[in-house]
XYZ file of C-alpha atoms in Angstrom:
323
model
C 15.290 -9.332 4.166
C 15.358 -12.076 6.308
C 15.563 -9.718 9.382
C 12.281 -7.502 8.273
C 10.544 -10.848 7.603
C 11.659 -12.072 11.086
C 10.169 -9.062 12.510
C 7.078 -9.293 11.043
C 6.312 -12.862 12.286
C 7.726 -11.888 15.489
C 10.219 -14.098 14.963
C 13.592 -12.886 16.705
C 17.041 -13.941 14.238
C 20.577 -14.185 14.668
C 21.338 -10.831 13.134
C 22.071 -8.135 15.546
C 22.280 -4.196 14.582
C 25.660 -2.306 15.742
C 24.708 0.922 14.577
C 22.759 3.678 16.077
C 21.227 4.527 12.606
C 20.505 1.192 12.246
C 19.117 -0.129 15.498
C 16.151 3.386 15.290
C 15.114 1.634 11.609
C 14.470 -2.022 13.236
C 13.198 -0.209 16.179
C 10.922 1.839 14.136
C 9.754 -1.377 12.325
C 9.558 -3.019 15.030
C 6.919 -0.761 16.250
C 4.882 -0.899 13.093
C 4.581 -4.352 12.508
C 3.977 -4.830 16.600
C 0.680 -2.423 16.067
C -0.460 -3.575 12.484
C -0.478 -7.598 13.605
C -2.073 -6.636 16.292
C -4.838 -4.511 14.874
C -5.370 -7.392 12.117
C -5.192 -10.219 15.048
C -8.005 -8.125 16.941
C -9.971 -7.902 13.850
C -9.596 -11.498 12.699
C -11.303 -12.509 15.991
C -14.492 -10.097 15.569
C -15.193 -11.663 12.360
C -14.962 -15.061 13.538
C -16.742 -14.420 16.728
C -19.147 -12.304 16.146
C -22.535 -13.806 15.425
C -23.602 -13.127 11.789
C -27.437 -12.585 11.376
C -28.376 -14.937 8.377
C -31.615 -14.771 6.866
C -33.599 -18.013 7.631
C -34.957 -17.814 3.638
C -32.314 -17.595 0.855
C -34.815 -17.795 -1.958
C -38.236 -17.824 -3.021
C -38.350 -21.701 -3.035
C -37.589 -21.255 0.849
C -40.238 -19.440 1.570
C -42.993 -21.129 -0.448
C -41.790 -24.491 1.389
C -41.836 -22.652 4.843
C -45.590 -24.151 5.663
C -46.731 -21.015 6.883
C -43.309 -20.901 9.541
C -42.693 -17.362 7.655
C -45.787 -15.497 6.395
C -45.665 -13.373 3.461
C -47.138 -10.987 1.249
C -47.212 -8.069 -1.526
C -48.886 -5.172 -2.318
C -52.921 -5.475 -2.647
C -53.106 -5.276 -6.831
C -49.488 -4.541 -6.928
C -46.850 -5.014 -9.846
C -45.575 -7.728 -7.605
C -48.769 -8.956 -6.389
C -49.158 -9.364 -10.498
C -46.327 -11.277 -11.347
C -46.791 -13.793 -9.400
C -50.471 -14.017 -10.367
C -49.478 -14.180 -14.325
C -46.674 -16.359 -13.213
C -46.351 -19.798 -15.169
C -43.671 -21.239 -12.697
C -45.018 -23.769 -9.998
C -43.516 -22.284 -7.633
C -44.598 -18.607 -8.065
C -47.943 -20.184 -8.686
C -47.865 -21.701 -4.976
C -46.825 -18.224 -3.576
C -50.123 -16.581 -5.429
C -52.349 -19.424 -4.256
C -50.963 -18.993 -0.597
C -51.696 -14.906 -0.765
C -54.991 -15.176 -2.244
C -55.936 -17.555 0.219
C -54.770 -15.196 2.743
C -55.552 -12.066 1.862
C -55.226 -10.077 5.225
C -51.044 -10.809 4.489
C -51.591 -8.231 1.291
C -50.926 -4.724 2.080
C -52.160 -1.280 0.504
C -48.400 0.056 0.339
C -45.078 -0.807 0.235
C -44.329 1.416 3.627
C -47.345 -0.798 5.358
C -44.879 -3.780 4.391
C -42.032 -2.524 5.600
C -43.789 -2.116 9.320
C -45.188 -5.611 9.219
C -41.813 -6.927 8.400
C -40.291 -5.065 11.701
C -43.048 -6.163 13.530
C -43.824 -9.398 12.804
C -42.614 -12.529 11.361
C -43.311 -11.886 7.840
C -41.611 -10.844 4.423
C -42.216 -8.268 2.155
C -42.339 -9.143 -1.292
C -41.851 -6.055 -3.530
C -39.924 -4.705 -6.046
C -35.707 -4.596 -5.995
C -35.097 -1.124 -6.875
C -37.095 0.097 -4.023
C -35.598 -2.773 -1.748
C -32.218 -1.518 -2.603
C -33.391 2.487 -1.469
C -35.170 1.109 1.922
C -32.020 -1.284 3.245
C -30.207 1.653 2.538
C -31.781 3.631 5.190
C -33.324 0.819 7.254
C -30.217 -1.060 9.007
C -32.658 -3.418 10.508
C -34.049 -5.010 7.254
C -32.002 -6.937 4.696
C -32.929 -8.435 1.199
C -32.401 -11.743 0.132
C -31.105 -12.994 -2.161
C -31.941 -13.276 -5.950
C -33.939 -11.692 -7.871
C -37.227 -13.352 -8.983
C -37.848 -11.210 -12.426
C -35.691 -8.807 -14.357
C -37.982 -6.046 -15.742
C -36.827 -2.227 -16.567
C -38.319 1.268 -16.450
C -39.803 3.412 -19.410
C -41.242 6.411 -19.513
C -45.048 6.734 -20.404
C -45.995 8.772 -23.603
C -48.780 9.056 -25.694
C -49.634 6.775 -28.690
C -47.365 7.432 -32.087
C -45.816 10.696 -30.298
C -43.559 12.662 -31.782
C -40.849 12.942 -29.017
C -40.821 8.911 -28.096
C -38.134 8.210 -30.500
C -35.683 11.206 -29.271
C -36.378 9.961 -25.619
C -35.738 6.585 -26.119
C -32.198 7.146 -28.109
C -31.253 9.946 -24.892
C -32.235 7.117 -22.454
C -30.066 4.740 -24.234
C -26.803 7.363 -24.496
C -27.637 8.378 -20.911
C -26.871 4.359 -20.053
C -23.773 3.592 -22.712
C -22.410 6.490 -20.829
C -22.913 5.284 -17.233
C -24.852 8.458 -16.051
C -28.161 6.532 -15.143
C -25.501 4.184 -12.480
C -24.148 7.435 -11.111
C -27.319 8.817 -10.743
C -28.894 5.901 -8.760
C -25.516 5.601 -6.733
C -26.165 9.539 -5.916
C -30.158 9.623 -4.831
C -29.839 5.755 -3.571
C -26.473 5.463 -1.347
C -25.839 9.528 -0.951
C -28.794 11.711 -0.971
C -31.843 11.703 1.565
C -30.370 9.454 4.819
C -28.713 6.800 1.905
C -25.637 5.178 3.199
C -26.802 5.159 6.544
C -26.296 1.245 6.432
C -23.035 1.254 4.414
C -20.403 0.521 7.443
C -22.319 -2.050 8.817
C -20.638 -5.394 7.145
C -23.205 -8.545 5.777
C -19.839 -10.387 6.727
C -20.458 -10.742 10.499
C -19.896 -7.284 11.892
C -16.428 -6.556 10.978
C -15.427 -3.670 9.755
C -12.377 -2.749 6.935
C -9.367 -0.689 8.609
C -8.841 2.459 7.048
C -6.174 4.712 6.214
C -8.414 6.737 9.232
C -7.412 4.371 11.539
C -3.712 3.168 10.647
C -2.697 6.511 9.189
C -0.809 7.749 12.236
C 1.201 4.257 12.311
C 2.528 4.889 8.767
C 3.230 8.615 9.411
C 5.220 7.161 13.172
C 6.998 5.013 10.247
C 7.513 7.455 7.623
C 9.332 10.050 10.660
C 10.987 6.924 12.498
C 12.900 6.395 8.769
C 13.141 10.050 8.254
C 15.346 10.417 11.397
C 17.211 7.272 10.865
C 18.259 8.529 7.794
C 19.730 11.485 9.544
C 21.527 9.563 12.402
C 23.115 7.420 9.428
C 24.391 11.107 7.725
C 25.573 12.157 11.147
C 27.737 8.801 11.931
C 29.039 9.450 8.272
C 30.532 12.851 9.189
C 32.021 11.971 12.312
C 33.700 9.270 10.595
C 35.083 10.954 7.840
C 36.204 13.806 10.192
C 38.145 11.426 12.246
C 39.791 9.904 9.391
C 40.592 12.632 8.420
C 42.296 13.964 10.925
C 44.286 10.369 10.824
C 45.458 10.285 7.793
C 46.241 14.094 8.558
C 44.184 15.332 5.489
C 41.301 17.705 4.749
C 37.941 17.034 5.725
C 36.868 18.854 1.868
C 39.587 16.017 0.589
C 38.652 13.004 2.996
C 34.677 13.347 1.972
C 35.228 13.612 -1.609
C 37.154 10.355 -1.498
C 33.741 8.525 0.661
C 31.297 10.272 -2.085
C 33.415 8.498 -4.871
C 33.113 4.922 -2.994
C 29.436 5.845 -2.314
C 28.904 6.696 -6.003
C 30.598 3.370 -7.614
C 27.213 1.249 -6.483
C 28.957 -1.749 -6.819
C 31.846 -3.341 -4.676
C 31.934 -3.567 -0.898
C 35.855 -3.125 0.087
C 37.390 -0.085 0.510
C 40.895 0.369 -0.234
C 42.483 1.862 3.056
C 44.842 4.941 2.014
C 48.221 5.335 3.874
C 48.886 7.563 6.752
C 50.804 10.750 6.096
C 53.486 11.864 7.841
C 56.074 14.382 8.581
C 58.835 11.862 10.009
C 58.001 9.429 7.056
C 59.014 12.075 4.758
C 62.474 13.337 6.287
C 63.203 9.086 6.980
C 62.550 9.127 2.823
C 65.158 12.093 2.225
C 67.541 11.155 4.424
C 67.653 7.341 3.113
C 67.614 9.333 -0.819
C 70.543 10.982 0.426
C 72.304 7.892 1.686
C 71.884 6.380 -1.986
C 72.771 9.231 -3.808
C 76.393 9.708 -1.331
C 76.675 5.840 -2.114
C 76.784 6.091 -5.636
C 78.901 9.191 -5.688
C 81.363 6.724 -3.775
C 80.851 4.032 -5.816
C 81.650 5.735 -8.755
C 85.163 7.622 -7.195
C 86.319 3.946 -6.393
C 85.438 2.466 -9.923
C 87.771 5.848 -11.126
C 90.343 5.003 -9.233
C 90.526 1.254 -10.308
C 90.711 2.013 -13.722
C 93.526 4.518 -13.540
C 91.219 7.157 -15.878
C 93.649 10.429 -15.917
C 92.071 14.411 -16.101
C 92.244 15.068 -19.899
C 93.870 18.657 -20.331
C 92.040 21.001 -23.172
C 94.709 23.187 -25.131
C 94.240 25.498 -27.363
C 95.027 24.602 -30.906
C 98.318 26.668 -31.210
C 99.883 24.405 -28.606
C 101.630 25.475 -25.303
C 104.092 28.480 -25.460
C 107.776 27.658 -24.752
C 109.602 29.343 -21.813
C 112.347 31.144 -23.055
């Protein structure tokens, strides 16, 4: 742990790998965490260097107060241009006084607006929904923020129709079930040149890493481990062939014994098995031959000390007399 950690911060420590198998996985990781602090220190300074472009206005207030620095205007008669005409806030109330006053800052439609604001030094004021389909496809306008109403869509119908009430409750299951969101996501950030915008970041220019761009680092990884993993398998064989052939063994025998130790999980010393051999073995006889002609000895001599004579075995009749 302490060595992947090390290697991360690129940080050397005192641990040192012996192994082949284990020198191509720090290498390997080495590698990978050499490219992905680099791509993250490269991206780190965009996004702090790079020169965001900030709106000058953050809210309506802003631009009332702007003295005339920022012009602005709606639509001529608009839904917009109405709000803020019905409008009982102060503030709204200034930005209706300030249009009617100049009226060659209204426009006769929204796409009118939209050139005046590329143009000139002026802002748009319409409504969000179409705002959110025009900066999707216009990379050099933005919206700011905050809304100044909240108002929703309905569909027009005649007076006391039959149908209004079987609209209304597919409207509302068409929302509970999310299909109205999908559908704006589809024909606003998809369909017709949407999206367009999408990659350029409101953060200062920098842009998210993808699996697009760091995908052949992880697959470098991923074959780096692969191959370490059969370098480790390959020092494992030649090691248990040359034991065996130590210990004078099978290999069959030899790797059955280092699959038990592998499957225990638990423990880290190995008991070391004894060395077989031929001269061991005829030492071992000839020193259990030694002990058995001992005894044999020892047991004549304790005979002989205790005077024990050869019993004879008759038969029952007795001996038969010479004549």
């Amino acid at each position: 742990m302490w060595f992947t950690i090390g290697a991360l911060l690129q940080q050397g420590t005192e641990l040192a790998a012996k192994t082949p198998s284990t020198r191509a996985v720090a290498s390997i990781w080495w590698f990978f965490t050499l490219i992905m602090v680099s791509s993250y220190t490269a991206n780190l300074a965009a996004f702090l260097t790079v020169e965001s472009l900030s709106p000058t206005i953050s809210n309506a207030e802003d631009l009332a107060n702007s003295n005339g620095a920022i012009k602005y205007g709606a639509k001529r008669d608009g839904s917009t241009y109405n709000f803020f005409r019905d409008a009982a806030d102060p503030i709204y109330q200034k930005m209706y006084e300030y249009m009617a006053a100049n009226p060659d800052l209204l426009t006769s439609s929204n796409p009118e607006g939209l050139s005046r604001v590329k143009s000139e030094n002026y802002a748009f004021l319409m409504e969000s929904t179409s705002i959110e389909y025009i900066i999707e496809r216009e990379c050099d306008v933005t919206q700011v923020n905050g809304l100044l109403d909240d108002k929703g869509y309905g569909i027009a119908m005649r007076k006391n129709s039959p149908y209004r009430n079987a609209l209304s409750a597919a409207v509302l299951k068409l929302q509970e079930q999310g299909k109205l969101t999908v559908l704006k996501i589809k024909w606003w950030k998809e369909k017709r040149g949407g999206g367009a915008c999408s990659a350029t970041s409101d953060e200062g220019g920098a842009v998210a890493l993808g699996i697009a761009n760091l995908g052949g680092v992880f697959l470098l990884l991923m074959i780096g481990l692969v191959a370490a993993v059969i370098i480790s398998f390959l020092e494992s064989i030649f090691d248990i062939m040359a034991r065996a052939k130590e210990l004078k063994v099978s290999f069959r025998e030899e790797f059955i014994e280092e699959m038990k130790f592998v499957c225990k999980c638990h423990g880290n010393t190995k008991i070391v098995r004894q060395r077989k051999s031929s001269s061991s073995n005829s030492k071992l006889s000839e020193s259990t031959e030694q002990i058995e002609r001992g005894s044999t000895r020892s047991r004549s001599t304790e005979d002989k000390a205790f005077n024990i004579p050869d019993m004879i075995i008759t038969k029952p009749n007795g001996p038969k007399k010479e004549n």
